Amino acid sequence: MNKLKKIIVHNISFFKSIIVFSKRKIATYSTPYLIRKIKKRIYDKVANNQNINILFVVQYPEMWNSLKTVYEAFNKNKNYKVTILCVPKISKSNILQKKFYQENEAYNYFVNEDIPCINALKETGWLKISELLPDYVFIQRPYDAQMPKEYTTYTIRKYGLICYIPYGYEFVNGKHLEIEYNDDFLANVYMIFCENKDTYNYCLDILSKSIVKKEKQVKCVGYPKFDLLCDKLNKQRKTVLWLPRWSIENSNDKTGFFNYYNSLVSFFRNHGEYDLIIRPHPLMFKNFIDLKIISANDYKKIMEEIEKINNISFDKNIDYLVSLSTSDILISDFTSLLIEFFIMKKPIIYCGKTNHFNSVGKEMEKGLYLVDDKDLLIDSLEKLLTGNDCKVQIYNEIACKLNNSHNSGEKICFEINKDANNK
């Protein structure tokens, strides 16, 4: 029976790989035609003084800050009609099926914020993208495997020009860039708005032929999330923010959660004068449970333990900027949020790898407190909490140099407006 099951799974996987390969071939040849067709429609709209339809497809409300100031720029421009389409998160994915949560976190978030939006999941099924008549579509993440087929880039490209703003600031080379700028996504995207020169040059290189043919565009406009960063807040109690990663693989920047959890809990239990906020990656505990690293009961015990400690809490805010703004010190594994905290000119104890850092990462590295074991972590934390910050001048100067782009949301709106007015 097991042998038969393996044969069936192998055959399904084989035929699926053929279908995926065929899709890539079709996308490669048909995308230029679709782009020309949609571009003509947009140009005709502009010529006839009709509104351009901008669609934001949002699945992770935690990542809305990548698009927020862009949305606001379009929303105040009378030449655009702006729509937010909210898609539930994926709950299960394998070679046979995808399942999505019935509760739509993104939709609930925008309703609570009193921002107009549309729930993608109707009683009759998924709302068709064609019903929204989009011209430009901003997607939140470049991973079709995490989306219903109705909202993959392969489907969206038939109806609107796909635009992408990185959901996280890339300060590394190699695998992270290859995963984000994957083949399926690149075949279907029209315009990429890069956050720094390294990513910009990377995209120029891999898309050079398409750029020459005017089938794709790459712009370097800065990072919209930086538009939202505020100055330090003055508080009586010192607060530490910890950002543990989701991955357990060494090749993908392994999480420090299991290395440092007990030490940090013990330290803050004994130092009630300080506060600790733990904000795991949204996928962290789910990934640990799915991979059987911990059980659902283990997770429950962790939650109960933290609940009993007055000065330690798990961050329940959807918007991570609340915790970034209120915290004084960051302890972090690899995360794109690292640079946002860095730009705010606060000390960072970094537990991740630095060997893949690009030019931005190498600049940041000079101002980071690098640790690789729990004793060094606690020692560094104690020094910073008592005011012994020997790198403050270094990271302040580097932060000013790195934060050299402003009003990125407005710049992206300007680029779209320029594109809409050109055949």
Short mmCIF file of C-alpha atoms in Angstrom, two decimals:
data_model
loop_
_atom_site.label_atom_id
_atom_site.label_comp_id
_atom_site.label_asym_id
_atom_site.label_seq_id
_atom_site.Cartn_x
_atom_site.Cartn_y
_atom_site.Cartn_z
CA MET A 1 0.00 0.00 0.00
CA ASN A 2 2.82 2.40 0.91
CA LYS A 3 4.60 1.55 -2.35
CA LEU A 4 1.43 2.27 -4.36
CA LYS A 5 0.99 5.58 -2.52
CA LYS A 6 4.58 6.59 -3.34
CA ILE A 7 4.02 5.79 -7.04
CA ILE A 8 0.81 7.87 -7.12
CA VAL A 9 2.44 10.81 -5.36
CA HIS A 10 5.46 10.61 -7.69
CA ASN A 11 3.25 10.60 -10.81
CA ILE A 12 1.15 13.51 -9.57
CA SER A 13 4.31 15.45 -8.79
CA PHE A 14 5.73 14.63 -12.25
CA PHE A 15 2.64 15.74 -14.17
CA LYS A 16 2.32 18.83 -12.00
CA SER A 17 5.91 19.79 -12.84
CA ILE A 18 5.07 19.48 -16.56
CA ILE A 19 2.04 21.75 -16.11
CA VAL A 20 4.10 24.31 -14.18
CA PHE A 21 6.81 24.24 -16.87
CA SER A 22 4.18 24.70 -19.59
CA LYS A 23 2.69 27.64 -17.70
CA ARG A 24 6.10 29.28 -17.52
CA LYS A 25 6.59 28.84 -21.27
CA ILE A 26 3.12 30.29 -21.97
CA ALA A 27 3.72 33.18 -19.57
CA THR A 28 7.05 33.98 -21.21
CA TYR A 29 5.52 34.24 -24.68
CA SER A 30 2.11 35.73 -23.90
CA THR A 31 2.94 38.32 -21.22
CA PRO A 32 4.35 40.92 -23.70
CA TYR A 33 1.13 40.73 -25.75
CA LEU A 34 -1.01 41.16 -22.64
CA ILE A 35 1.08 44.12 -21.49
CA ARG A 36 0.69 45.89 -24.84
CA LYS A 37 -3.06 45.27 -24.77
CA ILE A 38 -3.49 46.62 -21.23
CA LYS A 39 -1.16 49.55 -21.88
CA LYS A 40 -3.31 50.63 -24.84
CA ARG A 41 -6.43 50.43 -22.68
CA ILE A 42 -4.81 52.58 -20.00
CA TYR A 43 -3.57 55.13 -22.52
CA ASP A 44 -7.06 55.39 -24.04
CA LYS A 45 -8.48 55.96 -20.56
CA VAL A 46 -6.06 58.82 -19.95
CA ALA A 47 -6.89 60.34 -23.36
CA ASN A 48 -10.60 60.24 -22.50
CA ASN A 49 -10.12 61.61 -18.95
CA GLN A 50 -11.25 58.36 -17.34
CA ASN A 51 -10.00 57.19 -13.95
CA ILE A 52 -7.19 54.64 -13.77
CA ASN A 53 -8.07 51.68 -11.53
CA ILE A 54 -5.44 50.81 -8.93
CA LEU A 55 -5.87 47.52 -7.07
CA PHE A 56 -3.98 46.49 -3.93
CA VAL A 57 -4.13 42.73 -3.21
CA VAL A 58 -3.49 42.26 0.53
CA GLN A 59 -3.15 38.95 2.36
CA TYR A 60 -0.94 39.92 5.30
CA PRO A 61 -2.13 42.97 7.25
CA GLU A 62 1.19 42.83 9.16
CA MET A 63 2.90 43.84 5.90
CA TRP A 64 0.53 46.64 4.91
CA ASN A 65 3.15 49.27 5.77
CA SER A 66 5.00 48.40 2.54
CA LEU A 67 2.03 49.76 0.61
CA LYS A 68 0.39 52.21 3.00
CA THR A 69 1.90 55.50 1.82
CA VAL A 70 1.55 54.38 -1.81
CA TYR A 71 -2.16 53.75 -1.23
CA GLU A 72 -2.51 57.15 0.43
CA ALA A 73 -0.77 58.89 -2.50
CA PHE A 74 -3.12 57.31 -5.05
CA ASN A 75 -6.17 57.79 -2.85
CA LYS A 76 -5.80 61.57 -2.74
CA ASN A 77 -5.31 61.82 -6.52
CA LYS A 78 -8.60 62.39 -8.35
CA ASN A 79 -7.28 60.60 -11.47
CA TYR A 80 -7.31 57.23 -9.74
CA LYS A 81 -9.89 54.87 -8.34
CA VAL A 82 -8.27 52.79 -5.59
CA THR A 83 -9.48 49.40 -4.33
CA ILE A 84 -8.12 47.05 -1.65
CA LEU A 85 -8.86 43.36 -2.16
CA CYS A 86 -8.40 41.27 1.01
CA VAL A 87 -7.41 37.62 0.64
CA PRO A 88 -7.45 35.12 3.57
CA LYS A 89 -4.16 33.51 4.56
CA ILE A 90 -3.37 30.00 3.41
CA SER A 91 -3.91 27.29 6.02
CA LYS A 92 -2.71 24.23 4.15
CA SER A 93 -0.87 23.55 0.92
CA ASN A 94 0.30 20.35 -0.73
CA ILE A 95 0.50 18.86 -4.22
CA LEU A 96 -3.21 18.01 -4.19
CA GLN A 97 -4.89 21.09 -2.76
CA LYS A 98 -4.74 24.49 -1.15
CA LYS A 99 -6.89 25.47 1.80
CA PHE A 100 -7.48 28.97 3.12
CA TYR A 101 -8.77 30.19 6.44
CA GLN A 102 -12.42 31.26 6.47
CA GLU A 103 -11.53 34.18 8.73
CA ASN A 104 -10.05 36.96 6.64
CA GLU A 105 -7.50 38.77 8.84
CA ALA A 106 -6.75 41.40 6.22
CA TYR A 107 -10.43 42.23 5.75
CA ASN A 108 -10.98 42.50 9.52
CA TYR A 109 -7.96 44.78 9.84
CA PHE A 110 -9.15 47.29 7.23
CA VAL A 111 -12.71 47.24 8.56
CA ASN A 112 -11.38 48.05 12.05
CA GLU A 113 -9.25 50.84 10.57
CA ASP A 114 -12.31 52.18 8.72
CA ILE A 115 -10.56 51.80 5.36
CA PRO A 116 -12.80 50.71 2.43
CA CYS A 117 -11.99 47.20 1.21
CA ILE A 118 -13.44 44.11 -0.42
CA ASN A 119 -13.46 40.56 0.95
CA ALA A 120 -12.11 38.26 -1.77
CA LEU A 121 -13.93 35.24 -0.32
CA LYS A 122 -17.65 35.37 -0.99
CA GLU A 123 -20.33 32.83 -0.06
CA THR A 124 -20.29 31.68 -3.68
CA GLY A 125 -16.50 31.40 -3.85
CA TRP A 126 -13.64 33.67 -4.86
CA LEU A 127 -14.42 37.05 -6.36
CA LYS A 128 -13.15 37.12 -9.94
CA ILE A 129 -10.34 39.57 -10.57
CA SER A 130 -11.97 40.51 -13.87
CA GLU A 131 -14.95 42.00 -11.99
CA LEU A 132 -12.68 44.64 -10.44
CA LEU A 133 -11.42 45.91 -13.81
CA PRO A 134 -7.89 46.70 -12.56
CA ASP A 135 -5.33 48.62 -14.60
CA TYR A 136 -2.37 48.45 -12.20
CA VAL A 137 -2.26 45.76 -9.52
CA PHE A 138 0.05 46.01 -6.51
CA ILE A 139 0.70 42.57 -5.07
CA GLN A 140 2.00 42.16 -1.54
CA ARG A 141 4.19 39.07 -1.92
CA PRO A 142 5.64 37.39 -5.04
CA TYR A 143 4.67 33.83 -4.06
CA ASP A 144 1.90 32.32 -6.19
CA ALA A 145 1.97 29.11 -4.13
CA GLN A 146 0.49 31.04 -1.18
CA MET A 147 -2.44 32.47 -3.16
CA PRO A 148 -5.68 31.08 -4.60
CA LYS A 149 -5.26 30.48 -8.33
CA GLU A 150 -7.70 33.35 -8.94
CA TYR A 151 -5.12 35.79 -7.52
CA THR A 152 -1.81 34.36 -8.66
CA THR A 153 0.36 36.62 -10.82
CA TYR A 154 -0.31 34.19 -13.68
CA THR A 155 -4.02 35.03 -13.47
CA ILE A 156 -3.74 38.73 -12.57
CA ARG A 157 -1.48 39.52 -15.55
CA LYS A 158 -4.41 38.89 -17.90
CA TYR A 159 -6.33 41.83 -16.46
CA GLY A 160 -3.87 44.39 -15.08
CA LEU A 161 -0.21 45.39 -15.01
CA ILE A 162 1.45 43.81 -11.98
CA CYS A 163 3.52 46.10 -9.77
CA TYR A 164 5.68 44.99 -6.88
CA ILE A 165 7.17 46.82 -3.89
CA PRO A 166 9.38 44.54 -1.74
CA TYR A 167 7.55 43.48 1.41
CA GLY A 168 10.90 43.46 3.17
CA TYR A 169 14.06 45.50 2.73
CA GLU A 170 16.78 43.32 1.23
CA PHE A 171 20.23 43.83 2.73
CA VAL A 172 21.58 40.42 1.71
CA ASN A 173 22.69 38.72 -1.50
CA GLY A 174 22.07 35.19 -2.70
CA LYS A 175 19.26 32.90 -1.66
CA HIS A 176 16.88 35.52 -0.27
CA LEU A 177 16.92 37.48 -3.53
CA GLU A 178 16.54 34.31 -5.61
CA ILE A 179 13.49 33.23 -3.60
CA GLU A 180 11.84 36.64 -3.74
CA TYR A 181 12.55 37.30 -7.41
CA ASN A 182 11.59 33.82 -8.57
CA ASP A 183 10.98 32.77 -12.18
CA ASP A 184 7.17 32.51 -11.98
CA PHE A 185 6.90 36.00 -10.52
CA LEU A 186 9.38 37.57 -12.95
CA ALA A 187 7.54 36.12 -15.94
CA ASN A 188 4.38 37.99 -14.96
CA VAL A 189 5.46 41.21 -13.23
CA TYR A 190 5.47 44.52 -15.13
CA MET A 191 7.06 47.05 -12.78
CA ILE A 192 9.34 46.55 -9.76
CA PHE A 193 10.04 49.37 -7.32
CA CYS A 194 13.39 48.58 -5.68
CA GLU A 195 14.32 49.75 -2.20
CA ASN A 196 18.08 50.14 -2.74
CA LYS A 197 20.80 50.12 -5.40
CA ASP A 198 21.82 46.51 -4.76
CA THR A 199 18.34 45.13 -5.43
CA TYR A 200 17.95 47.55 -8.35
CA ASN A 201 21.14 46.31 -10.02
CA TYR A 202 20.16 42.70 -9.36
CA CYS A 203 16.78 43.19 -11.06
CA LEU A 204 18.33 45.14 -13.95
CA ASP A 205 20.67 42.23 -14.58
CA ILE A 206 18.12 39.40 -14.54
CA LEU A 207 15.52 41.41 -16.51
CA SER A 208 17.87 43.16 -18.93
CA LYS A 209 16.39 41.67 -22.13
CA SER A 210 12.80 42.43 -21.09
CA ILE A 211 13.75 45.99 -20.10
CA VAL A 212 15.38 46.63 -23.49
CA LYS A 213 12.18 45.39 -25.19
CA LYS A 214 10.13 47.69 -22.87
CA GLU A 215 8.22 44.69 -21.53
CA LYS A 216 9.21 45.36 -17.92
CA GLN A 217 10.39 48.28 -15.82
CA VAL A 218 12.61 48.54 -12.75
CA LYS A 219 12.69 51.69 -10.63
CA CYS A 220 14.78 52.66 -7.60
CA VAL A 221 12.58 54.92 -5.47
CA GLY A 222 13.51 54.18 -1.87
CA TYR A 223 11.47 52.26 0.67
CA PRO A 224 7.85 53.29 1.48
CA LYS A 225 8.11 51.86 5.00
CA PHE A 226 10.70 54.53 5.81
CA ASP A 227 8.00 57.16 5.18
CA LEU A 228 6.29 55.95 8.37
CA LEU A 229 9.22 55.87 10.77
CA CYS A 230 9.05 58.28 13.70
CA ASP A 231 11.55 59.61 16.22
CA LYS A 232 12.34 57.94 19.53
CA LEU A 233 9.78 58.14 22.32
CA ASN A 234 10.83 59.23 25.79
CA LYS A 235 9.63 56.74 28.42
CA GLN A 236 10.38 55.93 32.04
CA ARG A 237 10.70 52.13 31.68
CA LYS A 238 13.17 50.64 29.22
CA THR A 239 11.64 48.20 26.75
CA VAL A 240 13.35 45.48 24.73
CA LEU A 241 11.84 44.03 21.56
CA TRP A 242 12.77 40.48 20.47
CA LEU A 243 12.16 39.31 16.89
CA PRO A 244 12.78 35.54 16.62
CA ARG A 245 12.76 34.04 13.12
CA TRP A 246 10.53 31.26 11.75
CA SER A 247 13.03 29.04 9.91
CA ILE A 248 14.84 26.11 11.50
CA GLU A 249 17.23 25.59 8.58
CA ASN A 250 20.83 26.77 8.75
CA SER A 251 20.73 27.53 5.02
CA ASN A 252 17.83 29.95 5.53
CA ASP A 253 19.02 31.83 8.64
CA LYS A 254 18.02 29.58 11.51
CA THR A 255 15.81 30.88 14.31
CA GLY A 256 17.37 31.78 17.66
CA PHE A 257 14.14 31.14 19.57
CA PHE A 258 15.23 27.85 21.13
CA ASN A 259 18.74 29.13 21.92
CA TYR A 260 17.65 32.26 23.77
CA TYR A 261 14.10 31.81 25.04
CA ASN A 262 14.92 30.41 28.50
CA SER A 263 17.77 32.89 29.09
CA LEU A 264 15.69 35.92 28.15
CA VAL A 265 12.67 34.81 30.17
CA SER A 266 14.91 34.20 33.19
CA PHE A 267 16.63 37.58 32.83
CA PHE A 268 13.42 39.61 32.63
CA ARG A 269 11.76 37.56 35.35
CA ASN A 270 14.62 38.70 37.60
CA HIS A 271 14.61 42.30 36.31
CA GLY A 272 11.09 43.58 36.76
CA GLU A 273 12.23 47.14 36.09
CA TYR A 274 12.54 46.34 32.35
CA ASP A 275 9.95 45.16 29.80
CA LEU A 276 10.33 42.53 27.08
CA ILE A 277 8.06 42.36 24.02
CA ILE A 278 8.31 39.16 21.96
CA ARG A 279 7.16 39.50 18.37
CA PRO A 280 7.79 36.24 16.49
CA HIS A 281 7.57 36.06 12.72
CA PRO A 282 3.87 35.47 11.87
CA LEU A 283 4.70 31.96 10.61
CA MET A 284 7.04 30.95 13.44
CA PHE A 285 4.90 28.89 15.83
CA LYS A 286 2.82 27.43 13.00
CA ASN A 287 6.01 26.30 11.28
CA PHE A 288 7.39 24.79 14.51
CA ILE A 289 4.17 22.84 15.08
CA ASP A 290 3.82 21.73 11.43
CA LEU A 291 7.39 20.40 11.49
CA LYS A 292 6.78 18.75 14.88
CA ILE A 293 9.59 20.73 16.52
CA ILE A 294 7.08 21.55 19.24
CA SER A 295 3.57 20.27 19.90
CA ALA A 296 0.38 22.29 20.20
CA ASN A 297 0.56 21.60 23.94
CA ASP A 298 4.13 22.97 24.10
CA TYR A 299 2.92 26.13 22.40
CA LYS A 300 0.09 26.43 24.92
CA LYS A 301 2.56 26.10 27.82
CA ILE A 302 4.77 28.87 26.39
CA MET A 303 1.76 31.18 26.10
CA GLU A 304 0.67 30.39 29.65
CA GLU A 305 4.19 30.93 31.02
CA ILE A 306 4.50 34.40 29.45
CA GLU A 307 0.97 35.33 30.56
CA LYS A 308 2.06 34.94 34.19
CA ILE A 309 5.06 37.30 33.90
CA ASN A 310 4.01 40.94 34.22
CA ASN A 311 6.89 42.50 32.31
CA ILE A 312 6.99 40.05 29.36
CA SER A 313 4.37 39.90 26.62
CA PHE A 314 3.78 38.64 23.12
CA ASP A 315 3.06 41.47 20.70
CA LYS A 316 -0.58 41.28 19.62
CA ASN A 317 -0.56 44.42 17.49
CA ILE A 318 -0.97 43.80 13.76
CA ASP A 319 1.13 46.89 13.05
CA TYR A 320 4.71 46.15 14.11
CA LEU A 321 5.54 49.89 14.14
CA VAL A 322 3.85 50.20 17.54
CA SER A 323 6.45 47.95 19.15
CA LEU A 324 9.33 49.35 17.09
CA SER A 325 8.47 52.85 18.27
CA THR A 326 8.02 52.00 21.95
CA SER A 327 11.11 49.80 22.33
CA ASP A 328 14.61 51.06 23.22
CA ILE A 329 16.69 48.00 22.27
CA LEU A 330 16.19 45.32 19.62
CA ILE A 331 17.24 41.66 19.86
CA SER A 332 16.81 40.07 16.46
CA ASP A 333 17.44 37.14 14.15
CA PHE A 334 17.58 37.88 10.44
CA THR A 335 14.57 39.97 9.41
CA SER A 336 13.90 42.79 7.00
CA LEU A 337 12.65 44.83 9.98
CA LEU A 338 16.26 45.11 11.10
CA ILE A 339 16.94 48.13 8.92
CA GLU A 340 13.79 49.93 10.04
CA PHE A 341 14.89 49.74 13.67
CA PHE A 342 18.40 50.72 12.59
CA ILE A 343 17.08 53.83 10.80
CA MET A 344 15.36 54.81 14.06
CA LYS A 345 18.85 55.06 15.64
CA LYS A 346 18.46 52.48 18.38
CA PRO A 347 20.93 49.76 19.46
CA ILE A 348 20.53 46.29 17.97
CA ILE A 349 21.78 42.97 19.33
CA TYR A 350 21.93 40.79 16.22
CA CYS A 351 21.83 36.98 16.50
CA GLY A 352 21.82 36.16 12.79
CA LYS A 353 24.41 35.60 10.07
CA THR A 354 26.19 38.41 8.23
CA ASN A 355 28.08 36.48 5.54
CA HIS A 356 25.47 37.24 2.85
CA PHE A 357 25.08 40.95 3.61
CA ASN A 358 25.13 43.26 0.60
CA SER A 359 26.57 46.80 0.65
CA VAL A 360 23.73 48.06 2.88
CA GLY A 361 24.06 45.11 5.25
CA LYS A 362 27.81 45.60 5.53
CA GLU A 363 27.27 49.23 6.51
CA MET A 364 24.74 48.20 9.15
CA GLU A 365 27.03 45.47 10.47
CA LYS A 366 29.46 48.12 11.73
CA GLY A 367 26.81 49.38 14.16
CA LEU A 368 25.37 46.03 15.29
CA TYR A 369 26.19 44.14 18.48
CA LEU A 370 26.85 40.67 17.07
CA VAL A 371 26.21 37.67 19.35
CA ASP A 372 26.18 33.92 18.79
CA ASP A 373 25.53 32.48 22.26
CA LYS A 374 23.24 33.16 25.22
CA ASP A 375 25.97 34.40 27.59
CA LEU A 376 27.14 37.06 25.15
CA LEU A 377 23.53 38.01 24.48
CA ILE A 378 22.74 38.61 28.16
CA ASP A 379 26.04 40.43 28.70
CA SER A 380 25.35 42.77 25.76
CA LEU A 381 21.78 43.32 26.93
CA GLU A 382 22.85 44.24 30.47
CA LYS A 383 25.37 46.78 29.19
CA LEU A 384 22.86 48.47 26.88
CA LEU A 385 20.15 48.59 29.54
CA THR A 386 22.52 50.35 31.92
CA GLY A 387 23.55 52.92 29.30
CA ASN A 388 26.83 51.39 28.13
CA ASP A 389 26.26 51.83 24.38
CA CYS A 390 29.72 52.05 22.80
CA LYS A 391 28.44 51.98 19.20
CA VAL A 392 25.87 54.76 19.44
CA GLN A 393 27.84 57.25 17.36
CA ILE A 394 28.60 54.64 14.71
CA TYR A 395 25.02 53.51 14.10
CA ASN A 396 23.67 57.07 14.30
CA GLU A 397 25.97 58.20 11.48
CA ILE A 398 25.26 55.13 9.33
CA ALA A 399 21.49 55.46 9.89
CA CYS A 400 21.55 59.03 8.56
CA LYS A 401 23.45 57.84 5.48
CA LEU A 402 21.12 54.89 4.77
CA ASN A 403 17.90 56.85 5.19
CA ASN A 404 18.49 58.96 2.10
CA SER A 405 15.10 58.56 0.41
CA HIS A 406 11.88 60.26 1.45
CA ASN A 407 8.26 60.32 0.25
CA SER A 408 8.67 57.01 -1.60
CA GLY A 409 4.89 56.56 -1.74
CA GLU A 410 4.55 59.79 -3.70
CA LYS A 411 7.44 58.82 -5.99
CA ILE A 412 5.79 55.50 -6.87
CA CYS A 413 2.51 57.26 -7.64
CA PHE A 414 4.45 59.64 -9.90
CA GLU A 415 6.09 56.73 -11.77
CA ILE A 416 2.73 55.05 -12.38
CA ASN A 417 1.26 58.32 -13.58
CA LYS A 418 4.19 58.74 -16.00
CA ASP A 419 3.75 55.19 -17.28
CA ALA A 420 -0.01 55.65 -17.78
CA ASN A 421 0.64 58.67 -19.98
CA ASN A 422 3.10 56.83 -22.23
CA LYS A 423 2.12 54.35 -24.93
#
